[in-house]
mmCIF file of C-alpha atoms in Angstrom:
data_model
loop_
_atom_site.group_PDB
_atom_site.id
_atom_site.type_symbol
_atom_site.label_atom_id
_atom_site.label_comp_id
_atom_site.label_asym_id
_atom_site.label_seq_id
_atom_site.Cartn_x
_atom_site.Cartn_y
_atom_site.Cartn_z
ATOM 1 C CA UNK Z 344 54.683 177.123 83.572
ATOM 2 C CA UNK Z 345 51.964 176.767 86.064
ATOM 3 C CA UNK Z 346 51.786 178.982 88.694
ATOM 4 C CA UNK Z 347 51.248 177.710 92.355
ATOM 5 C CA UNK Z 348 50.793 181.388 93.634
ATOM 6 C CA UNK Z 349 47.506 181.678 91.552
ATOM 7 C CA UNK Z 350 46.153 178.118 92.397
ATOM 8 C CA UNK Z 351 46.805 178.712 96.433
ATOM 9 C CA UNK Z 352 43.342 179.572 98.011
ATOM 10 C CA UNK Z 353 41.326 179.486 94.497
ATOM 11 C CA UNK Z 354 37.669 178.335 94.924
ATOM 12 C CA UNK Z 355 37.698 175.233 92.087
ATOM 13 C CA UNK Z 356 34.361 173.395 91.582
ATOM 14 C CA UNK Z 357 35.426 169.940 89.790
ATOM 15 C CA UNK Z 358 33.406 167.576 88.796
ATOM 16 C CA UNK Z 359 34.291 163.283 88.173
ATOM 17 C CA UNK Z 360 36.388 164.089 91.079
ATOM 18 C CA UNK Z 361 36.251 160.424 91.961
ATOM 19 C CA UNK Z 362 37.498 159.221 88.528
ATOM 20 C CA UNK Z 363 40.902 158.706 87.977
ATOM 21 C CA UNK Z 364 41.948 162.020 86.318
ATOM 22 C CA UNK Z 365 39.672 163.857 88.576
ATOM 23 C CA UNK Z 366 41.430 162.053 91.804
ATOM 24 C CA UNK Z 367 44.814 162.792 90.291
ATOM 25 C CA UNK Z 368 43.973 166.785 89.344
ATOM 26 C CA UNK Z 369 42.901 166.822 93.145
ATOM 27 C CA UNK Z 370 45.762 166.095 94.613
ATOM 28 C CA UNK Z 371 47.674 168.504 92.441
ATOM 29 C CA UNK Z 372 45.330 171.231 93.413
ATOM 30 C CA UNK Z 373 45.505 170.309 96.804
ATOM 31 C CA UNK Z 374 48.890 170.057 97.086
ATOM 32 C CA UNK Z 375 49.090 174.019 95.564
ATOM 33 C CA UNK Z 376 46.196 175.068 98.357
ATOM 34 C CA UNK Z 377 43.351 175.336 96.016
ATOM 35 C CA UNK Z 378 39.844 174.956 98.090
ATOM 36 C CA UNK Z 379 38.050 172.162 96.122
ATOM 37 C CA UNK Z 380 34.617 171.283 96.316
ATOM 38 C CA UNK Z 381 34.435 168.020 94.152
ATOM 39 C CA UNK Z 382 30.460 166.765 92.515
ATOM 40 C CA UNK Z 383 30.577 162.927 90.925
ATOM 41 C CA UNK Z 384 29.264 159.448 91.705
ATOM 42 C CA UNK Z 385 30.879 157.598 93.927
ATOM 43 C CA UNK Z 386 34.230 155.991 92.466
ATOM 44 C CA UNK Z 387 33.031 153.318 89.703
ATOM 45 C CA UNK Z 388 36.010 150.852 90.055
ATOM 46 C CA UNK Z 389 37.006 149.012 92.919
ATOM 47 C CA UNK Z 390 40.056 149.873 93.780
ATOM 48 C CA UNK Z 391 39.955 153.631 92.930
ATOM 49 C CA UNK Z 392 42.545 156.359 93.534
ATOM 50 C CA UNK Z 393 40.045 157.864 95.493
ATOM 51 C CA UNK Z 394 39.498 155.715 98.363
ATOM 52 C CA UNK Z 395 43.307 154.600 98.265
ATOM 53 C CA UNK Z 396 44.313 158.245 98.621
ATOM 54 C CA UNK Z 397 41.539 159.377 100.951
ATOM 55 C CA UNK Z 398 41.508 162.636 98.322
ATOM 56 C CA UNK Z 399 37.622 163.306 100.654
ATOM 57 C CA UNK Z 400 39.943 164.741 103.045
ATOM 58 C CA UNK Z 401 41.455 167.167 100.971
ATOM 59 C CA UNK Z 402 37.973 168.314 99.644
ATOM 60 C CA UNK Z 403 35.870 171.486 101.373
ATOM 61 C CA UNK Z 404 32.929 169.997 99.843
ATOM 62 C CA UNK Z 405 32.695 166.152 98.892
ATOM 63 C CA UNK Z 406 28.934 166.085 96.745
ATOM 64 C CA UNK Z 407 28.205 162.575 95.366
ATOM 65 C CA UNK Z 408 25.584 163.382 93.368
ATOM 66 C CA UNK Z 409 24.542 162.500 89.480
ATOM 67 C CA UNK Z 410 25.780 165.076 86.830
ATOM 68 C CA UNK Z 411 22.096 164.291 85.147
ATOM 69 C CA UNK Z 412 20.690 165.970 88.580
ATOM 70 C CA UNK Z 413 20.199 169.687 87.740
ATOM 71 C CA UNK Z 414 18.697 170.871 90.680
ATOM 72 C CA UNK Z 415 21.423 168.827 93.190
ATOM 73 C CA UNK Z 416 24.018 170.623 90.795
ATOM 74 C CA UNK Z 417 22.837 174.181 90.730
ATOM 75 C CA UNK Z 418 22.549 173.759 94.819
ATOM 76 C CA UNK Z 419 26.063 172.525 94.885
ATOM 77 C CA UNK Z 420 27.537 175.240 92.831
ATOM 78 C CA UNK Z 421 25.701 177.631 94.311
ATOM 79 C CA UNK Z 422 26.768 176.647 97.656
ATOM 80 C CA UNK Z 423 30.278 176.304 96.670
ATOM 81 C CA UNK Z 424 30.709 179.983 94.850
ATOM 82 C CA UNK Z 425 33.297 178.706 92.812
ATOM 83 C CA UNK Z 426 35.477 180.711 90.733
ATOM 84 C CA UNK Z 427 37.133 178.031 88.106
ATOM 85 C CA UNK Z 428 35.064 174.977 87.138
ATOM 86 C CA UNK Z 429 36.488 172.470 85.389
ATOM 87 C CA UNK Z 430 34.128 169.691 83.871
ATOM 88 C CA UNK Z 431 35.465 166.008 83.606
ATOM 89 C CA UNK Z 432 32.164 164.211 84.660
ATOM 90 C CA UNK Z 433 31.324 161.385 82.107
ATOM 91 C CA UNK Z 434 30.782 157.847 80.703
ATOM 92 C CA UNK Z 435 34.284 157.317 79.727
ATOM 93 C CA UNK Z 436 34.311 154.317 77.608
ATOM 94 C CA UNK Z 437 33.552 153.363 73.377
ATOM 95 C CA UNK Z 438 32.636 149.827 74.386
ATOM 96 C CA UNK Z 439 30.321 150.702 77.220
ATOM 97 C CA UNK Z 440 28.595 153.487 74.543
ATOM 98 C CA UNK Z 441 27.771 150.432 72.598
ATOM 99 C CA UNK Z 442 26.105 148.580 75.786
ATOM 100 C CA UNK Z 443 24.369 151.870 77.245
ATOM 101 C CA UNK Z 444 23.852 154.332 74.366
ATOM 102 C CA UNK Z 445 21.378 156.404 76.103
ATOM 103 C CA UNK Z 446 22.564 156.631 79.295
ATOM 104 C CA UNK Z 447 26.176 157.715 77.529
ATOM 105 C CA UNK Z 448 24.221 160.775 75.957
ATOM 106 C CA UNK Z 449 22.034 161.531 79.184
ATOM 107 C CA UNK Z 450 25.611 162.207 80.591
ATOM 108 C CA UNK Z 451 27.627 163.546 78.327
ATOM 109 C CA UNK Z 452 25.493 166.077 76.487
ATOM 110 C CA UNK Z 453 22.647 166.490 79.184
ATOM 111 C CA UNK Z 454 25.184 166.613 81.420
ATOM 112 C CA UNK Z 455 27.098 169.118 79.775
ATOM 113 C CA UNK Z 456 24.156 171.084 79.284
ATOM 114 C CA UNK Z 457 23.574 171.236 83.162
ATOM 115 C CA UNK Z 458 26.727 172.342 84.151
ATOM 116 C CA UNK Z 459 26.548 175.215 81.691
ATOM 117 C CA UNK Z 460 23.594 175.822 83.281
ATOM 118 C CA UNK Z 461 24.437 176.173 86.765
ATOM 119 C CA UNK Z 462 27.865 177.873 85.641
ATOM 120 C CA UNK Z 463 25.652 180.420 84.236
ATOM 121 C CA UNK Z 464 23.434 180.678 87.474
ATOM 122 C CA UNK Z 465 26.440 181.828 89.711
ATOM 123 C CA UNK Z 466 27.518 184.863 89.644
ATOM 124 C CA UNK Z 467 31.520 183.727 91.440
ATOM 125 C CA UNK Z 468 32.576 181.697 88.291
ATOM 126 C CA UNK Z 469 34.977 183.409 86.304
ATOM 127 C CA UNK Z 470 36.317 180.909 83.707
ATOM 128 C CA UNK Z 471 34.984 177.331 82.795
ATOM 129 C CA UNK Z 472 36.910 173.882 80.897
ATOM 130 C CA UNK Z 473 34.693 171.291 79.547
ATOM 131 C CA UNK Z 474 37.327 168.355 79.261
ATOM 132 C CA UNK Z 475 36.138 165.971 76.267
ATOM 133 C CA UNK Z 476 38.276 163.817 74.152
ATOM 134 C CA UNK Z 477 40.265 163.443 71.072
ATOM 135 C CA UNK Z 478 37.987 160.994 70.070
ATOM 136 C CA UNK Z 479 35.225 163.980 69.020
ATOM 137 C CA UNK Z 480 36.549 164.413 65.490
ATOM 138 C CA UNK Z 481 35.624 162.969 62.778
ATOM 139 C CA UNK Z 482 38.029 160.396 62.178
ATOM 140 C CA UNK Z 483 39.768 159.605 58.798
ATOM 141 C CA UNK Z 484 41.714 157.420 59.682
ATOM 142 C CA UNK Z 485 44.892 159.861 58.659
ATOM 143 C CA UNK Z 486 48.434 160.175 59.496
ATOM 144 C CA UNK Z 487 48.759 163.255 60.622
ATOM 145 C CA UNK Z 488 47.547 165.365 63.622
ATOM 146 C CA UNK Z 489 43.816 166.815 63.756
ATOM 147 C CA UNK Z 490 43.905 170.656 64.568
ATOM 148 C CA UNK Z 491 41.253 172.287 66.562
ATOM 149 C CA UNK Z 492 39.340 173.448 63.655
ATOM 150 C CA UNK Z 493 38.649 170.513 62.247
ATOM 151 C CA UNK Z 494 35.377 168.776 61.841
ATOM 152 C CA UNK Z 495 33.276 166.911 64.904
ATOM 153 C CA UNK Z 496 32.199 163.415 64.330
ATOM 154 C CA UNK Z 497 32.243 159.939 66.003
ATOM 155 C CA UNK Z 498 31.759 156.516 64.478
ATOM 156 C CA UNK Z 499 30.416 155.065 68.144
ATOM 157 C CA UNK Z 500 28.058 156.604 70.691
ATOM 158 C CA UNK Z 501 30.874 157.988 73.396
ATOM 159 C CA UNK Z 502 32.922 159.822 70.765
ATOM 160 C CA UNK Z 503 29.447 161.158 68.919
ATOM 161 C CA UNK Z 504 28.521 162.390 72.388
ATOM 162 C CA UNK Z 505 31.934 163.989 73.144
ATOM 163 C CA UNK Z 506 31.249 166.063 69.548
ATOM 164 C CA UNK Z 507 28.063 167.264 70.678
ATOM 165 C CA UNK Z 508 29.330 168.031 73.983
ATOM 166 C CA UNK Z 509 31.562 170.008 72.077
ATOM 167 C CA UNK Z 510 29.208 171.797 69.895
ATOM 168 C CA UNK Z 511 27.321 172.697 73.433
ATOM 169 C CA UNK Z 512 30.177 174.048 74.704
ATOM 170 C CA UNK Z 513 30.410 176.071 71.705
ATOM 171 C CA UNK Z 514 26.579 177.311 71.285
ATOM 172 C CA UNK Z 515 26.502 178.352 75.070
ATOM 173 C CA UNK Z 516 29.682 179.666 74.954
ATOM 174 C CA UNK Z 517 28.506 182.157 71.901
ATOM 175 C CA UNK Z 518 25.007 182.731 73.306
ATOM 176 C CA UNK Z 519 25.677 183.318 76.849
ATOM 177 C CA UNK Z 520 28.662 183.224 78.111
ATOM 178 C CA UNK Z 521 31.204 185.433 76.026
ATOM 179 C CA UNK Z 522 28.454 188.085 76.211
ATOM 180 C CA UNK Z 523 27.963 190.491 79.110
ATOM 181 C CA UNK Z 524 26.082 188.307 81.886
ATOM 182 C CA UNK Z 525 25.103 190.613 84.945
ATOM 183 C CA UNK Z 526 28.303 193.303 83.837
ATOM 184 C CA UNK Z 527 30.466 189.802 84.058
ATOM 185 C CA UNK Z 528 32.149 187.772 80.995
ATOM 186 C CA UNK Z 529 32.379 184.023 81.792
ATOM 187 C CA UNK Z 530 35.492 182.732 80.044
ATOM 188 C CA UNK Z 531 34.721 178.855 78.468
ATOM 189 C CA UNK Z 532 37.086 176.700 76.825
ATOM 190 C CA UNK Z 533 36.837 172.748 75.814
ATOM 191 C CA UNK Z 534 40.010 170.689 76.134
ATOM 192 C CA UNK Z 535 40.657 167.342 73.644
ATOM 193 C CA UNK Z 536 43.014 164.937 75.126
ATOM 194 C CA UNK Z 537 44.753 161.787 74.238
ATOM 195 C CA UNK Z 538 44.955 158.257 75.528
ATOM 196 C CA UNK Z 539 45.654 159.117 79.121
ATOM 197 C CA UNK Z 540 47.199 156.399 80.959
ATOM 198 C CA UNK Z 541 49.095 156.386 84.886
ATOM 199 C CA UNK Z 542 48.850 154.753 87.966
ATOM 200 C CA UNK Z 543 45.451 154.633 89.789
ATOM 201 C CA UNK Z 544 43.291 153.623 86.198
ATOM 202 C CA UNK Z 545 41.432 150.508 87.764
ATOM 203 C CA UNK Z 546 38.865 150.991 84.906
ATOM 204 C CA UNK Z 547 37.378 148.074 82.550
ATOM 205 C CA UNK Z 548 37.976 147.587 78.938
ATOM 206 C CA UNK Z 549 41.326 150.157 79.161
ATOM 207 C CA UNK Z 550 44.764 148.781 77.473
ATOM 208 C CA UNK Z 551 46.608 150.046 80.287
ATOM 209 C CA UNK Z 552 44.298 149.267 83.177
ATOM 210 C CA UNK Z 553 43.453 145.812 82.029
ATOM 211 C CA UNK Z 554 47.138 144.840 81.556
ATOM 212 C CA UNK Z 555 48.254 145.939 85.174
ATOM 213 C CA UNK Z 556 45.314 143.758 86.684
ATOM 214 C CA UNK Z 557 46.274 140.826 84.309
ATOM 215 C CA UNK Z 558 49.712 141.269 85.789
ATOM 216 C CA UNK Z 559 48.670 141.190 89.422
ATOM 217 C CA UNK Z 560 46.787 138.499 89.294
ATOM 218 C CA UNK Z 561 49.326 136.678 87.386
ATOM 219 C CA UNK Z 562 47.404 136.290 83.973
ATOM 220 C CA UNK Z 563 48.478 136.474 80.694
ATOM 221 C CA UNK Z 564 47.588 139.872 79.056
ATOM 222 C CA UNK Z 565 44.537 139.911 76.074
ATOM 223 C CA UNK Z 566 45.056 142.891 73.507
ATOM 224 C CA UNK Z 567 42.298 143.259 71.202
ATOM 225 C CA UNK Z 568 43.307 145.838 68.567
ATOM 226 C CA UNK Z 569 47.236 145.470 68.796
ATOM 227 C CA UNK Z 570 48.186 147.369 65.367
ATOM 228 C CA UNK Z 571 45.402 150.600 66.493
ATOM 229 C CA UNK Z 572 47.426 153.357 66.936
ATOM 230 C CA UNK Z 573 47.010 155.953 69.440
ATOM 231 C CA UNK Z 574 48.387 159.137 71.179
ATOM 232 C CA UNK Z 575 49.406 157.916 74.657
ATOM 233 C CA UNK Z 576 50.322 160.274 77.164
ATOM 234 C CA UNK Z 577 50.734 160.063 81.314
ATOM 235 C CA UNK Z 578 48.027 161.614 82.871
ATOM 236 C CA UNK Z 579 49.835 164.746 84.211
ATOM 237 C CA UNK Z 580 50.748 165.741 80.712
ATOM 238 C CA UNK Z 581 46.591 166.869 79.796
ATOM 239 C CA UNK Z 582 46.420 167.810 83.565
ATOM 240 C CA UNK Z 583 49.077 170.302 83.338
ATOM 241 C CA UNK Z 584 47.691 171.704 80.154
ATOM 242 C CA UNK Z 585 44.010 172.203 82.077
ATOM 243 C CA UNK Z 586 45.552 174.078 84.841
ATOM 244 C CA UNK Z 587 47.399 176.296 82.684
ATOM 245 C CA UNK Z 588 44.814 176.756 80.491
ATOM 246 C CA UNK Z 589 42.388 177.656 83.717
ATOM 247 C CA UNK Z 590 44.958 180.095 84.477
ATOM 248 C CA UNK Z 591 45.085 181.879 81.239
ATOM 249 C CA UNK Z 592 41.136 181.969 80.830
ATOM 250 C CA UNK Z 593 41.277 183.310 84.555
ATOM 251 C CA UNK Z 594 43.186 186.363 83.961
ATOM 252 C CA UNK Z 595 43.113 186.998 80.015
ATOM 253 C CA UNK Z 596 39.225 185.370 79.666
ATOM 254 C CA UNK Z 597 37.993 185.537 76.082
ATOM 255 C CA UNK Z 598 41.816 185.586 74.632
ATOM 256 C CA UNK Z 599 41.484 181.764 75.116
ATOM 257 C CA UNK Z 600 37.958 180.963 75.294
ATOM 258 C CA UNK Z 601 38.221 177.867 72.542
ATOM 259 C CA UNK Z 602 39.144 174.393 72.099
ATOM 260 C CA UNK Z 603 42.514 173.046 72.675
ATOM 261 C CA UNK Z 604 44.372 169.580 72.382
ATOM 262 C CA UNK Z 605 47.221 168.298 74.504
ATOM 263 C CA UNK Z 606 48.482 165.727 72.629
ATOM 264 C CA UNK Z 607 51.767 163.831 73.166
ATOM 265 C CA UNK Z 608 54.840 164.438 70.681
ATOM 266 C CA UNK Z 609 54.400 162.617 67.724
ATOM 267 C CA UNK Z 610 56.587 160.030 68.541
ATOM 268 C CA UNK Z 611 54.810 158.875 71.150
ATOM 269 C CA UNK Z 612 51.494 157.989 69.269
ATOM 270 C CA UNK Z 613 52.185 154.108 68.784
ATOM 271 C CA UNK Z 614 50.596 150.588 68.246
ATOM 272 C CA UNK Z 615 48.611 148.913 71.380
ATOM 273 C CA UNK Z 616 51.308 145.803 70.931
ATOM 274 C CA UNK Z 617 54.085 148.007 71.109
ATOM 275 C CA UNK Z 618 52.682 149.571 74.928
ATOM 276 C CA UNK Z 619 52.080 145.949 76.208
ATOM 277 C CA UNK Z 620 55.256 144.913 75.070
ATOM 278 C CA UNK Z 621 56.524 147.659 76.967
ATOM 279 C CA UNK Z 622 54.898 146.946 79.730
ATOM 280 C CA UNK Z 623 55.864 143.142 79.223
ATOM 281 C CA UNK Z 624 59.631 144.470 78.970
ATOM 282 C CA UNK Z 625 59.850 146.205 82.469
ATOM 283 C CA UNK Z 626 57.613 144.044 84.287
ATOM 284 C CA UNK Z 627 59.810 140.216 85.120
ATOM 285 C CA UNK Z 628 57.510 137.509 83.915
ATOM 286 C CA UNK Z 629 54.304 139.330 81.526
ATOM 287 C CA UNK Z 630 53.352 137.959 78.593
ATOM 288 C CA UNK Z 631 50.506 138.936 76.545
ATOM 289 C CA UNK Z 632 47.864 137.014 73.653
ATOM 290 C CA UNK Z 633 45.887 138.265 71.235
ATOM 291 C CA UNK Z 634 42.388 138.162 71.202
ATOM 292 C CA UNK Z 635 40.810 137.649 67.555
ATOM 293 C CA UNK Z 636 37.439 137.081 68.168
ATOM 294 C CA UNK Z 637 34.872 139.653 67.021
ATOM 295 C CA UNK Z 638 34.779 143.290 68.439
ATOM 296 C CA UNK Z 639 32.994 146.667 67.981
ATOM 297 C CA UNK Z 640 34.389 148.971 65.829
ATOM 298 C CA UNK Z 641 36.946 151.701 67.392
ATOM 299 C CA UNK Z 642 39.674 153.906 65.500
ATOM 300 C CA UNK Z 643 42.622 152.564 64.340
ATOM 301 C CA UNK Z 644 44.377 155.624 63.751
ATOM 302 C CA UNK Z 645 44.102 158.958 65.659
ATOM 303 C CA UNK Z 646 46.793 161.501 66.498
ATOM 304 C CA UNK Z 647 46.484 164.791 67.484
ATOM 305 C CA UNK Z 648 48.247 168.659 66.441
ATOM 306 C CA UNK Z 649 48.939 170.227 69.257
ATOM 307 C CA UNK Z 650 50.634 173.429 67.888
ATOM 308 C CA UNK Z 651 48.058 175.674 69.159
ATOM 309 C CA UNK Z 652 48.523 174.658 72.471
ATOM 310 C CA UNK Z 653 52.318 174.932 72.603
ATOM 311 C CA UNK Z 654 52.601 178.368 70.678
ATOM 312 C CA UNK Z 655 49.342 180.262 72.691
ATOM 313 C CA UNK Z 656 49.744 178.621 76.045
ATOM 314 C CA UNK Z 657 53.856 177.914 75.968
ATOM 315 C CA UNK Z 658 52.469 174.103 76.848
ATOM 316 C CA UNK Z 659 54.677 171.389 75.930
ATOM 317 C CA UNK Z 660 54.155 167.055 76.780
ATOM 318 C CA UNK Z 661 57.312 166.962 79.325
ATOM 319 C CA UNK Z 662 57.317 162.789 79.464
ATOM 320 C CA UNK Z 663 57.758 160.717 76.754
ATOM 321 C CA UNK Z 664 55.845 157.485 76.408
ATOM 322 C CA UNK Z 665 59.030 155.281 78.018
ATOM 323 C CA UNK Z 666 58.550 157.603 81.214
ATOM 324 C CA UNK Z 667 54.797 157.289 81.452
ATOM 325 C CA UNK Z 668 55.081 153.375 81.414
ATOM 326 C CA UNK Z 669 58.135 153.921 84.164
ATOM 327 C CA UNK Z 670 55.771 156.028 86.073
ATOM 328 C CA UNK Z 671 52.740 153.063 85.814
ATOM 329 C CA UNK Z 672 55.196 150.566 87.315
ATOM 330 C CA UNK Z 673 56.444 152.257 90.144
ATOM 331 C CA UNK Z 674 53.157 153.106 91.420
ATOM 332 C CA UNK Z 675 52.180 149.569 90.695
ATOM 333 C CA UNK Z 676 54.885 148.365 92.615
ATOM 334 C CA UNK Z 677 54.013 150.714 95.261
ATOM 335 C CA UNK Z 678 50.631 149.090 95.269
ATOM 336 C CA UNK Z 679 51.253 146.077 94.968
ATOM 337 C CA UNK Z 680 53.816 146.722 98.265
ATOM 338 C CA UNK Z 681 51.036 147.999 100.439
ATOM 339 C CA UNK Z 682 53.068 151.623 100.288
ATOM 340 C CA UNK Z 683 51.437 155.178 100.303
ATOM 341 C CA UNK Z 684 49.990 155.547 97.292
ATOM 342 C CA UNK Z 685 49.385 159.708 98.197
ATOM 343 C CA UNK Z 686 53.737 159.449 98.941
ATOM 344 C CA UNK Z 687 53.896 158.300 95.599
ATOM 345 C CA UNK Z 688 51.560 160.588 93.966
ATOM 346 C CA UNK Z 689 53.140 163.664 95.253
ATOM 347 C CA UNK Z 690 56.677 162.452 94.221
ATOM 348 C CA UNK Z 691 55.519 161.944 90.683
ATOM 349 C CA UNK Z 692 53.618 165.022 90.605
ATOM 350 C CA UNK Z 693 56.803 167.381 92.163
ATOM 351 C CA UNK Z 694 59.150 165.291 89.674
ATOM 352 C CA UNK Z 695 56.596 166.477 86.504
ATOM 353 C CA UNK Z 696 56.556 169.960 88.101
ATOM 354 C CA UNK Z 697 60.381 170.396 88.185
ATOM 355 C CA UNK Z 698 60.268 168.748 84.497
ATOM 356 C CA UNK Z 699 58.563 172.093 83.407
#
């Protein structure tokens, strides 16, 4: 269960703040009084969550500012004196690896390699999350779950870069950080999650995303993979697990200084046809086509095991699939309405709260 007490007056440096998990973990910190200096571009989609909820205003420190930028990021955490960092700054997307290979490892690894960098130039920071994918194993394509101790890979350039952000994470981790820095310990752990979907994803080449615009603009939806199978899960499910996780390396530090997955019940890892239709099914008048023209190569299978997570950390996925498309719809209604999108937010994130 996450605890509000701990989060209320915490100094949390996060950075993608302006992306659409970062904009959602900010308002949950917020709302729990955590001080919150956020470092990212500005927001790369147009909407974004983080104009439409004005999250700047809940910030102490707002730096927009390139992850690639080491000597902008040391100054910022140096400034800030932060005493969690949590790391979700990247280049998000398989088919934009393809288009911008180099620029996807500049940020991912380089960028991971920076922040370990300037986490292990301040002497406040106490415990550290790199948050990476489920896409950094090497995939085979099985039926069953992949467990944290099972080998790195990636067929395309984001989920090869997520690995080796991994294996960073790992080396500086063993080198630096888990031995005494200064009389200090720094606790770092890595965090693999699924397909996150929710309101407030305005982001290109995304199932979910692409579908809602399709819908508000009153075009039929294009699936390109619609038998790929993947695990789905609402974006406060891998949030919750973070904070908890933060927690835990906070006061127990090397105890759970390692990866984890949050991972959505297994029931809940289905076909891309079967979320559209879903999403076609709640939403009067969608209909969807798909595409069969050429495409790179992504997964068509990938689950994750999430055991770990739910015997060591008591974390469990609280909303099932059904509930995370509910969830999508409401705020898109909301949207679409012209209501507060931070009203609708909070309700969501107090309903998930009580859930646990």
């Amino acid at each position: 269960m996450i605890n509000q007490t701990f989060w209320n007056g915490k100094k949390v440096f996060l950075t993608g703040h302006t992306g659409f998990k970062g904009s959602w973990l900010c308002l949950w910190l917020s709302s729990m009084g955590a001080e919150i200096t956020g470092y990212s571009l500005e927001p790369s989609t147009s909407p974004s969550l983080f104009d439409l909820c004005n999250i700047k205003d809940l910030l102490k420190n707002n730096v927009i500012a390139d992850i690639r930028d080491s000597a902008k990021l040391n100054l910022a955490m140096q400034q800030a004196r932060p005493e969690i960092v949590i790391h979700m700054a990247a280049q998000p997307l398989v088919r934009e690896s393809y288009k911008n290979p180099v620029e996807t490892y500049e940020v991912n690894v380089m960028g991971t390699i920076n922040l370990l960098e300037a986490v292990r130039n301040c002497q406040s920071v106490v415990s550290v999350i790199n948050v990476t994918t489920d896409k950094c194993y090497e995939n085979k394509e099985w039926h069953w779950g992949y467990r944290e101790n099972e080998p790195l890979g990636g067929y395309d350039p984001y989920s090869s870069s997520k690995a080796c952000s991994e294996l960073v994470t790992s080396a500086y981790r063993n080198s630096f950080l888990n031995n005494q820095i200064g009389g200090r310990q720094i606790a770092v752990a890595s965090a693999r999650a699924g397909n996150v979907i929710g309101g407030g994803d305005w982001a290109a080449d995304r199932l979910v995303p692409d579908s809602i615009r399709s819908i508000l603009n009153d075009q039929k939806i294009i699936i390109r993979n619609p038998h790929s199978i993947r695990p789905w899960q609402h974006v406060l499910e891998p949030l919750s697990g973070y904070l908890l996780l933060a927690e835990n390396l906070y006061q127990q530090g090397g105890k759970y200084a390692s990866a984890w997955n949050f991972g959505p019940s297994d029931d809940d890892a289905k076909p891309v046809e079967w979320i559209v239709q879903e999403i076609c099914r709640k939403w009067d008048g969608a209909g969807y086509e798909v595409d069969t023209s050429s495409h790179p190569h992504e997964a068509q299978y990938l689950k994750l095991d999430c055991s770990k997570a739910k015997a060591e950390l008591k974390w469990h996925p609280r909303w099932n699939l059904e509930k995370a498309i509910d969830k999508i719809i409401e705020f898109t209604v909301a949207y679409k309405e012209g209501e507060s999108l931070v009203d609708i937010c909070g309700r969501q994130i107090e309903e998930y709260e009580q859930s646990i």
